[in-house]
PDB file of C-alpha atoms in Angstrom:
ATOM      1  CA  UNK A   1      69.797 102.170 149.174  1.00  0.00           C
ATOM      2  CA  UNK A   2      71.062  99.073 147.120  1.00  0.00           C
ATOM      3  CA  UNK A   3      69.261 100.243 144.077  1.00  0.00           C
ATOM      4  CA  UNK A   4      71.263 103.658 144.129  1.00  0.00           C
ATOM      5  CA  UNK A   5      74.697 101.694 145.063  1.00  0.00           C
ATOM      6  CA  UNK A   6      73.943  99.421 141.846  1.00  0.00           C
ATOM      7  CA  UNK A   7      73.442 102.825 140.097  1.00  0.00           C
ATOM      8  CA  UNK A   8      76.648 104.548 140.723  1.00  0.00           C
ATOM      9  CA  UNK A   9      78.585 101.277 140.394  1.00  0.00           C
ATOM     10  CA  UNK A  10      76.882 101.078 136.793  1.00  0.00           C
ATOM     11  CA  UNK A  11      77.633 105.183 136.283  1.00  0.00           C
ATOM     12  CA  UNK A  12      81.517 104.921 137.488  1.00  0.00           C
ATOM     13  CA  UNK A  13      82.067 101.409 135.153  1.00  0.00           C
ATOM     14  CA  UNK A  14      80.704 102.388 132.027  1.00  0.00           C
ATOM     15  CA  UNK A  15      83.554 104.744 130.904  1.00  0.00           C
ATOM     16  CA  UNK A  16      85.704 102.082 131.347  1.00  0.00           C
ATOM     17  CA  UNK A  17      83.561  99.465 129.500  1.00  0.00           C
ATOM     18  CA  UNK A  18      83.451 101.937 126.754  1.00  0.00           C
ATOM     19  CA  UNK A  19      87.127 102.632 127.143  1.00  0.00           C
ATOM     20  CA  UNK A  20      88.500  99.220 126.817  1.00  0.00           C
ATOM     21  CA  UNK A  21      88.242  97.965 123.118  1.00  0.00           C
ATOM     22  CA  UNK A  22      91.937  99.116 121.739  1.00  0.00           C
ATOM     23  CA  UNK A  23      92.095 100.164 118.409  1.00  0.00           C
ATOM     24  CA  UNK A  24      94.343  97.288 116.524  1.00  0.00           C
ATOM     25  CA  UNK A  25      97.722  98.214 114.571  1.00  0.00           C
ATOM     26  CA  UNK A  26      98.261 100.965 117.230  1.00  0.00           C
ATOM     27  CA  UNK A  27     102.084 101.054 119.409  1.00  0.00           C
ATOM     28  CA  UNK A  28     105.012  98.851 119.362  1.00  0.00           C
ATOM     29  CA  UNK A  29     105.348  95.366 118.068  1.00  0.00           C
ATOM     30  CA  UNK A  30     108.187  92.410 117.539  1.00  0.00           C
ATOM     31  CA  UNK A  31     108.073  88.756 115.830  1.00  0.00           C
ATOM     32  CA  UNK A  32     109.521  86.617 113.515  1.00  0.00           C
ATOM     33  CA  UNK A  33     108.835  84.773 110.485  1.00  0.00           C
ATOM     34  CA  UNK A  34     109.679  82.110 108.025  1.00  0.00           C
ATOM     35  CA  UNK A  35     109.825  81.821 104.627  1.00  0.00           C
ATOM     36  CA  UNK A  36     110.904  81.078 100.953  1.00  0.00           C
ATOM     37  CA  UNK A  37     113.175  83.863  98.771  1.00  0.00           C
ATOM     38  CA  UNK A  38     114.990  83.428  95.499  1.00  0.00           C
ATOM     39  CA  UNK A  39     118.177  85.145  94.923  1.00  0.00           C
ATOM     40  CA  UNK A  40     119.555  85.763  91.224  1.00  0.00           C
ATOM     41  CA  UNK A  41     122.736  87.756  90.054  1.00  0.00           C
ATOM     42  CA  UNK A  42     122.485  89.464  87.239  1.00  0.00           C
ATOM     43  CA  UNK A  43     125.728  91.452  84.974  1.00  0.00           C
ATOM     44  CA  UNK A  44     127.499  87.865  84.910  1.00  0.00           C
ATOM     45  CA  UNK A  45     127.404  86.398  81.763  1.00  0.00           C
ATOM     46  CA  UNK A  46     130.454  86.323  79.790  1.00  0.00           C
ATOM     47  CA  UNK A  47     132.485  88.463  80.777  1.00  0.00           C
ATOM     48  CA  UNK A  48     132.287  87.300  84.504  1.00  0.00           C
ATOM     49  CA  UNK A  49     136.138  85.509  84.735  1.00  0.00           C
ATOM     50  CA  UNK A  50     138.078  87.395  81.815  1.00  0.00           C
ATOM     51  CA  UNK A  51     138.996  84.564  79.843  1.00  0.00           C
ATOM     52  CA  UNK A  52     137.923  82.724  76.955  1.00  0.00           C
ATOM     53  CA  UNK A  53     136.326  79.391  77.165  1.00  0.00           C
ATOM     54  CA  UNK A  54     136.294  76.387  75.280  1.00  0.00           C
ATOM     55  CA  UNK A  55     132.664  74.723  75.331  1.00  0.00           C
ATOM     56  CA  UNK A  56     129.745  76.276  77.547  1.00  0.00           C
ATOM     57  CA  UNK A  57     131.042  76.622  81.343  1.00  0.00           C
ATOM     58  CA  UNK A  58     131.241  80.092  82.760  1.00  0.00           C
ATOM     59  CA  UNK A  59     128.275  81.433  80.120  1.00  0.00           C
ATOM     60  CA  UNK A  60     125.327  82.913  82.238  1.00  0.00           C
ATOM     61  CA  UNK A  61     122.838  81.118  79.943  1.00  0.00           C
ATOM     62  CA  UNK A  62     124.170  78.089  80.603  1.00  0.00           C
ATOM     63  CA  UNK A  63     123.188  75.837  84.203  1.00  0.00           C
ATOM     64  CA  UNK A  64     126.519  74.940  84.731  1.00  0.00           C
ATOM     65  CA  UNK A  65     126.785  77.319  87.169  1.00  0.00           C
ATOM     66  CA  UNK A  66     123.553  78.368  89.290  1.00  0.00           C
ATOM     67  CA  UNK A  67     123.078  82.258  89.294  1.00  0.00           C
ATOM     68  CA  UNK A  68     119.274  81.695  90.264  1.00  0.00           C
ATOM     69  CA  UNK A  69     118.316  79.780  93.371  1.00  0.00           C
ATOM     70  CA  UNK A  70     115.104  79.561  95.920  1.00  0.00           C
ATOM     71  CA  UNK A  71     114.841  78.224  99.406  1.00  0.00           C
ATOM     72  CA  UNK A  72     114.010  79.209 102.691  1.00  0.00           C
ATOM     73  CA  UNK A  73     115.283  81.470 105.330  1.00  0.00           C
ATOM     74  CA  UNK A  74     113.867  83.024 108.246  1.00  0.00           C
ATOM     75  CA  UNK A  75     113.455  87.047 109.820  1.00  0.00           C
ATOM     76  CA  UNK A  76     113.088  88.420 113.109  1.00  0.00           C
ATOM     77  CA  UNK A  77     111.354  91.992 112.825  1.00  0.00           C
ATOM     78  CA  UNK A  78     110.517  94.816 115.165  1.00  0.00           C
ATOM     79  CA  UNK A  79     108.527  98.115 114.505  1.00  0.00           C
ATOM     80  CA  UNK A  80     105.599 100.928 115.613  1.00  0.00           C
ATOM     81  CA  UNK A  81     102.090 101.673 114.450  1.00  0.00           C
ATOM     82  CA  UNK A  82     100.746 105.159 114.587  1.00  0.00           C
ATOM     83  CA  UNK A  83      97.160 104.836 113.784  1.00  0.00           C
ATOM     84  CA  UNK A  84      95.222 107.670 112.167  1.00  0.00           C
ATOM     85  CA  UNK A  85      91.438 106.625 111.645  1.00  0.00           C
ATOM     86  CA  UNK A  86      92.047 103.772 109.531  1.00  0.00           C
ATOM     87  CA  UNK A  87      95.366 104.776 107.802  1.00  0.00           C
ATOM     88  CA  UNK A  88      98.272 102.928 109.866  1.00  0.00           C
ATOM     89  CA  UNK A  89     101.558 103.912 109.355  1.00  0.00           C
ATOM     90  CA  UNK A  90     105.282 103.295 110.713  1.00  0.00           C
ATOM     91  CA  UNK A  91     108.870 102.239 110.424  1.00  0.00           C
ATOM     92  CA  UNK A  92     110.095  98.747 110.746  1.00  0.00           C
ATOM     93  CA  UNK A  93     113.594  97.112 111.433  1.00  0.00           C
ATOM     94  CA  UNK A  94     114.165  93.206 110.266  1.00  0.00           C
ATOM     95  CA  UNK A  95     117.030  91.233 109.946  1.00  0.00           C
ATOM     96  CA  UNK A  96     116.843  88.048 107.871  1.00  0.00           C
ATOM     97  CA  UNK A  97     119.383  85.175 107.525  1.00  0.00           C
ATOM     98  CA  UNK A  98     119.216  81.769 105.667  1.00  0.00           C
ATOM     99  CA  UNK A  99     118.284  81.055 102.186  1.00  0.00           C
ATOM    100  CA  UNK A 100     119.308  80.485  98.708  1.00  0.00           C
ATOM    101  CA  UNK A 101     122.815  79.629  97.456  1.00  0.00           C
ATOM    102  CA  UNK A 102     124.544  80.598  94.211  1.00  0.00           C
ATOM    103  CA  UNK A 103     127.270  78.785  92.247  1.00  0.00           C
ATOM    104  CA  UNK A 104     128.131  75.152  91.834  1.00  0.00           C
ATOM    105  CA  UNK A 105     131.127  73.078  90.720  1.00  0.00           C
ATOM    106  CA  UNK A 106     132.181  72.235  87.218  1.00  0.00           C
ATOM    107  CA  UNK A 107     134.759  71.362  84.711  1.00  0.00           C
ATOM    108  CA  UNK A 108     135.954  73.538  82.424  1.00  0.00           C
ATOM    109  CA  UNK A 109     138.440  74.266  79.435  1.00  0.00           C
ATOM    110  CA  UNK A 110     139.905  76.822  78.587  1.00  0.00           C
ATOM    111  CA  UNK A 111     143.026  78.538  76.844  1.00  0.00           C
ATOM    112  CA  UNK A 112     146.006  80.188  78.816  1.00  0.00           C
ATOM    113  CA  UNK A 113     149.085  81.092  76.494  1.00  0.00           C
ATOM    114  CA  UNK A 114     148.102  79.763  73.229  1.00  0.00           C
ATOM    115  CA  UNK A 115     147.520  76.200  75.429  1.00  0.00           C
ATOM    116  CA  UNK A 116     143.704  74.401  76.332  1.00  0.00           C
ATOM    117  CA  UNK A 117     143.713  73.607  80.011  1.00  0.00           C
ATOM    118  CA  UNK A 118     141.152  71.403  81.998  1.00  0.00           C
ATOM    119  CA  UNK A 119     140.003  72.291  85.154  1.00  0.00           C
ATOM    120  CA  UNK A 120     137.654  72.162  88.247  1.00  0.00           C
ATOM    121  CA  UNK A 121     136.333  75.116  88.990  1.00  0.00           C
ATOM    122  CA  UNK A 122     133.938  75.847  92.101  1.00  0.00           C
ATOM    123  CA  UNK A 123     131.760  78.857  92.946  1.00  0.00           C
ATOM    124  CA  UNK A 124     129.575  79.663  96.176  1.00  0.00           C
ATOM    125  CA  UNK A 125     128.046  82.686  97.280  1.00  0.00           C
ATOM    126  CA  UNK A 126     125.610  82.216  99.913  1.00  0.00           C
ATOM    127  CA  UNK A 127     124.058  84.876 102.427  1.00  0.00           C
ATOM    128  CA  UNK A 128     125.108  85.970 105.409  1.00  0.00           C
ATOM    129  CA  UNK A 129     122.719  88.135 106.508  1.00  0.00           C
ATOM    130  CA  UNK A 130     120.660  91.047 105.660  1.00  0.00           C
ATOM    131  CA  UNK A 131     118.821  93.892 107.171  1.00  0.00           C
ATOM    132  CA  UNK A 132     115.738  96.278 105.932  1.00  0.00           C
ATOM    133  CA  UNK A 133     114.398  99.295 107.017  1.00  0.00           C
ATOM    134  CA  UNK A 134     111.243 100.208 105.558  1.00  0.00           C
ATOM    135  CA  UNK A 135     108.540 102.589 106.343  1.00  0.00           C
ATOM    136  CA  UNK A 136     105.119 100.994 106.184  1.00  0.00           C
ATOM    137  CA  UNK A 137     101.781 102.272 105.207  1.00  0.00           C
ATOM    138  CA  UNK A 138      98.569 100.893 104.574  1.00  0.00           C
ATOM    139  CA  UNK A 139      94.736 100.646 105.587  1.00  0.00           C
ATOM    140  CA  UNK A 140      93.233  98.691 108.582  1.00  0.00           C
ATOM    141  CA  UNK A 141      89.828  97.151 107.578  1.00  0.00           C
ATOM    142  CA  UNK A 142      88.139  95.763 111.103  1.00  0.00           C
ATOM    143  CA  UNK A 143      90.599  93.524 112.388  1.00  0.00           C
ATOM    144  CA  UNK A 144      93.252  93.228 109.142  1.00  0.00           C
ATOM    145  CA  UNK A 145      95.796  95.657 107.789  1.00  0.00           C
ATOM    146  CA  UNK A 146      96.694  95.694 104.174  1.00  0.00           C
ATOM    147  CA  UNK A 147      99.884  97.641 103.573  1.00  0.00           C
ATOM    148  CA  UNK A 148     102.640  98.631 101.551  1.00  0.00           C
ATOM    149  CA  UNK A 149     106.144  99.278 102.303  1.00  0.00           C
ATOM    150  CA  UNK A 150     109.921 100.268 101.050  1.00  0.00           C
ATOM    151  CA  UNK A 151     113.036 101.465 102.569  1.00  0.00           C
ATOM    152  CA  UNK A 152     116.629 100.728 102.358  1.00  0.00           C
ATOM    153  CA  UNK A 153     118.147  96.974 102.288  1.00  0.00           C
ATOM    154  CA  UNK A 154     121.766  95.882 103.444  1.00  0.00           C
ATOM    155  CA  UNK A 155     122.976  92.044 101.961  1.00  0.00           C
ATOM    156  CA  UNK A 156     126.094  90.956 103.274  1.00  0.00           C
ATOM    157  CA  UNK A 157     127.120  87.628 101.238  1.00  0.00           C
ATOM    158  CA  UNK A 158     129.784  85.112 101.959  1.00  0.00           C
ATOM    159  CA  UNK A 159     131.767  84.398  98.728  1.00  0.00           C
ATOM    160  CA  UNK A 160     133.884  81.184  97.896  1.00  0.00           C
ATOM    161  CA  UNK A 161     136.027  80.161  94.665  1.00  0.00           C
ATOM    162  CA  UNK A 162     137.962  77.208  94.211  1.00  0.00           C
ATOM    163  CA  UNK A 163     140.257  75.325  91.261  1.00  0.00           C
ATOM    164  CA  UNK A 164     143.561  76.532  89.746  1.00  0.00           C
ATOM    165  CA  UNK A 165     141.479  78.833  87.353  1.00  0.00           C
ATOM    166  CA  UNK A 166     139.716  80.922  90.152  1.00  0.00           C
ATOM    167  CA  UNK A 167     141.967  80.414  92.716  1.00  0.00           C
ATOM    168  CA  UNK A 168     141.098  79.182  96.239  1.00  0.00           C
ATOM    169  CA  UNK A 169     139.593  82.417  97.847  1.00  0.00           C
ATOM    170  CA  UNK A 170     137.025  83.317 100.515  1.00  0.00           C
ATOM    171  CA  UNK A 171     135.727  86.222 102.211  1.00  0.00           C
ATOM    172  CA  UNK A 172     132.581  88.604 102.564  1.00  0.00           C
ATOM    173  CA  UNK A 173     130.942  91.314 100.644  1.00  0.00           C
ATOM    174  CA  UNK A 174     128.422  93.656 101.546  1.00  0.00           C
ATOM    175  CA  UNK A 175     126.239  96.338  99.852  1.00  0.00           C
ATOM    176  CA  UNK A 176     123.293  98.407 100.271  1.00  0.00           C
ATOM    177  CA  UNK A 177     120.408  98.680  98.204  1.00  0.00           C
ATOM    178  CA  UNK A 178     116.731  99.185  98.222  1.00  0.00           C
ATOM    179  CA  UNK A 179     113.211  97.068  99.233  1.00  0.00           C
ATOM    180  CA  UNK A 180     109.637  97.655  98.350  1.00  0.00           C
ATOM    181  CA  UNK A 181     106.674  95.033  99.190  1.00  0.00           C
ATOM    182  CA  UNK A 182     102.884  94.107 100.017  1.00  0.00           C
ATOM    183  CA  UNK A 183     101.511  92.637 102.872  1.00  0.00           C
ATOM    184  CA  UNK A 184      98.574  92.264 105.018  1.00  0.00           C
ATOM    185  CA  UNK A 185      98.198  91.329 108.423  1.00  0.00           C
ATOM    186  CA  UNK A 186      95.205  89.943 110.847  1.00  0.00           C
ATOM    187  CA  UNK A 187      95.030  90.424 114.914  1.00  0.00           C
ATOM    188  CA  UNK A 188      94.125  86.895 116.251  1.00  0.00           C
ATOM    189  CA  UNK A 189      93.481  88.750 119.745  1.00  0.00           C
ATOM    190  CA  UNK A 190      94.096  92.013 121.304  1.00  0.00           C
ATOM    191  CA  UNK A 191      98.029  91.116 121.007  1.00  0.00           C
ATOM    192  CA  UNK A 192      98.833  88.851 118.574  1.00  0.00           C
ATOM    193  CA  UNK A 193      98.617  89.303 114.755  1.00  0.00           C
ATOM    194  CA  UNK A 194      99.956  86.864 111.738  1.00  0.00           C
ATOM    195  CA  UNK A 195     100.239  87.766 108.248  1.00  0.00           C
ATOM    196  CA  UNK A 196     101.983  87.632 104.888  1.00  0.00           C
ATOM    197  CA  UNK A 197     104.795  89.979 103.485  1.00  0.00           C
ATOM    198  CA  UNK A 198     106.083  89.636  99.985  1.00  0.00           C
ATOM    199  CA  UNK A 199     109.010  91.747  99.331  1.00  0.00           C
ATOM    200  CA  UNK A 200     111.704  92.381  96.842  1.00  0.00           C
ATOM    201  CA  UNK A 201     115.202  93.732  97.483  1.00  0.00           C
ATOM    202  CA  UNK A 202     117.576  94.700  94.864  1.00  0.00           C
ATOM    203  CA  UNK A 203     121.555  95.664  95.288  1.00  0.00           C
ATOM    204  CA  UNK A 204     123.931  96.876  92.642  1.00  0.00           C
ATOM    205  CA  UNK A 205     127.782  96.862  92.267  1.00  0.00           C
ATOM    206  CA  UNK A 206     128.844  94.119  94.256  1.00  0.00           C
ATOM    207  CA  UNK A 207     132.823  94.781  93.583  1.00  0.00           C
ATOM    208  CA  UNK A 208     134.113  90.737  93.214  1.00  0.00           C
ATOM    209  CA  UNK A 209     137.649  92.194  92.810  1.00  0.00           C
ATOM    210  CA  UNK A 210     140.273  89.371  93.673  1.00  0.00           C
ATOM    211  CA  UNK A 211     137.956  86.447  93.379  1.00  0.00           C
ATOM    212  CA  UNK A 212     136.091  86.912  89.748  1.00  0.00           C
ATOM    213  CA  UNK A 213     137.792  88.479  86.572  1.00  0.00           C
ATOM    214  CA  UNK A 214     136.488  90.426  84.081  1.00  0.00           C
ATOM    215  CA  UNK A 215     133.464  92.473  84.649  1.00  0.00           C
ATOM    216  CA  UNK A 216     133.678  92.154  88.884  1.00  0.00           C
ATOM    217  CA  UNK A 217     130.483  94.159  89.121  1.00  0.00           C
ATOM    218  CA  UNK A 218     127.415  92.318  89.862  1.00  0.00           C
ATOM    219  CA  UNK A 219     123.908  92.994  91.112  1.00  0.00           C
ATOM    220  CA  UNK A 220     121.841  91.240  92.923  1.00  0.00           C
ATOM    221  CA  UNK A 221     117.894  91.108  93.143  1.00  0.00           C
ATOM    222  CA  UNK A 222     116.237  88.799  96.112  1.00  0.00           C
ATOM    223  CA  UNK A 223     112.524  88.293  96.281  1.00  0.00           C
ATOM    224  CA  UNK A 224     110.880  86.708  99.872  1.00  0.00           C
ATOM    225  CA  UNK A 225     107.569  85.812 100.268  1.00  0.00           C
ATOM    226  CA  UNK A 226     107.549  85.037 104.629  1.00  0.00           C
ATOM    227  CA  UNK A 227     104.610  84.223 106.759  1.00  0.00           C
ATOM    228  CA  UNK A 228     104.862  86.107 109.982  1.00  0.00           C
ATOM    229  CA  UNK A 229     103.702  86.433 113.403  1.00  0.00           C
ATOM    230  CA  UNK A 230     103.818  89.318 116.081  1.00  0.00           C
ATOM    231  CA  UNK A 231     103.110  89.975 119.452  1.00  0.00           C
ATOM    232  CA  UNK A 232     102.014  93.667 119.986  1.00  0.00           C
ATOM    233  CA  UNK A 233     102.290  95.815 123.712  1.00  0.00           C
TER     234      UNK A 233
END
């Protein structure tokens, strides 16, 4: 009698035994992550403020004023897995905040009405916030995913100018763009998974118009490499 309980007990748990590995990179999933990016504007040189200068300040080749800059930031992403053997696709949201700053302060010459002026001059553009959405797609190999991904990108910037030649002005611009990257990803457990994403954004057109003179059109291209966790239901 015990013998033919331990047998059906045995028969009635094995589909579950066999049912209880989950397949990794499969349903819903949120984390975070932090990270390094580099912002750099591009379209400035020259003809950025309309007005010819005496001496180097206000060229684009020059470092008086930084149009290149890393540091780091941080993200907070959310997105879903559909899992087809080993081909793993989906779309994911993230929102990133934090990281480099453009501009500077410096003194500068220039000519107004047949006259040379000196000034000080300060410029600061620095990011508000931004959001992706991206479609990802990539290959699951055991226990790690190694993807691709690209979607639309939204940068909304914070922009400051200061000194009697710019003008003391502040306010926010925003534009939309697009964002492609790489990444791969590892499940520590049967919820939790941390990986690398490398991604680069680029936005044209920002429209300056009030605060720069000249050519007020100017893109931007931001690059983020971010280490990142997630916790998957």
């Amino acid at each position: 009698m015990l013998h033919r309980l331990a047998l059906l007990l045995s028969l009635l748990a094995a589909p579950a035994q066999a049912a209880d590995p989950v397949m990794p990179f499969d349903g819903p999933y949120l984390g975070g992550g932090v990270g390094t990016g580099r912002l750099s504007a591009d379209g400035v040189p020259e003809g950025l403020f309309g007005i010819d200068s005496v001496g180097p300040a206000f060229r684009g080749d020059d470092a008086v004023f930084s149009l290149d800059d890393r540091a780091a930031g941080y993200a907070l992403h959310a997105g879903y897995d559909f899992r087809r053997g080993d081909f793993v696709f989906g779309p994911e949201l993230r929102v990133f905040a934090g990281g480099p700053r453009l501009g500077g302060d410096a003194p500068v010459s220039y000519i107004a009405s047949g006259r040379i002026f000196s000034d000080e001059a300060a410029l600061a553009i620095e990011i508000d916030h931004g959001v992706t959405a991206t479609l990802r797609g990539g290959y699951a190999i055991g226990r790690t995913l190694v993807y691709g991904a690209a979607g639309l990108a939204y940068l909304d910037i914070d922009v400051a100018t200061a000194g009697n030649l710019l003008g003391d002005n502040a306010g926010g611009f925003r534009d939309t763009g697009y964002a492609v990257g790489l990444g791969v990803e590892r499940m520590l457990g049967a919820r939790v998974s941390v990986g690398a994403q490398y991604m680069v954004q680029r936005f044209g057109d920002f429209d300056f118009e009030g605060y720069l003179r000249g050519d007020r059109e100017v893109d931007f291209e931001m690059q983020s490499l971010e280490l990142r966790a997630s916790l998957r239901f």
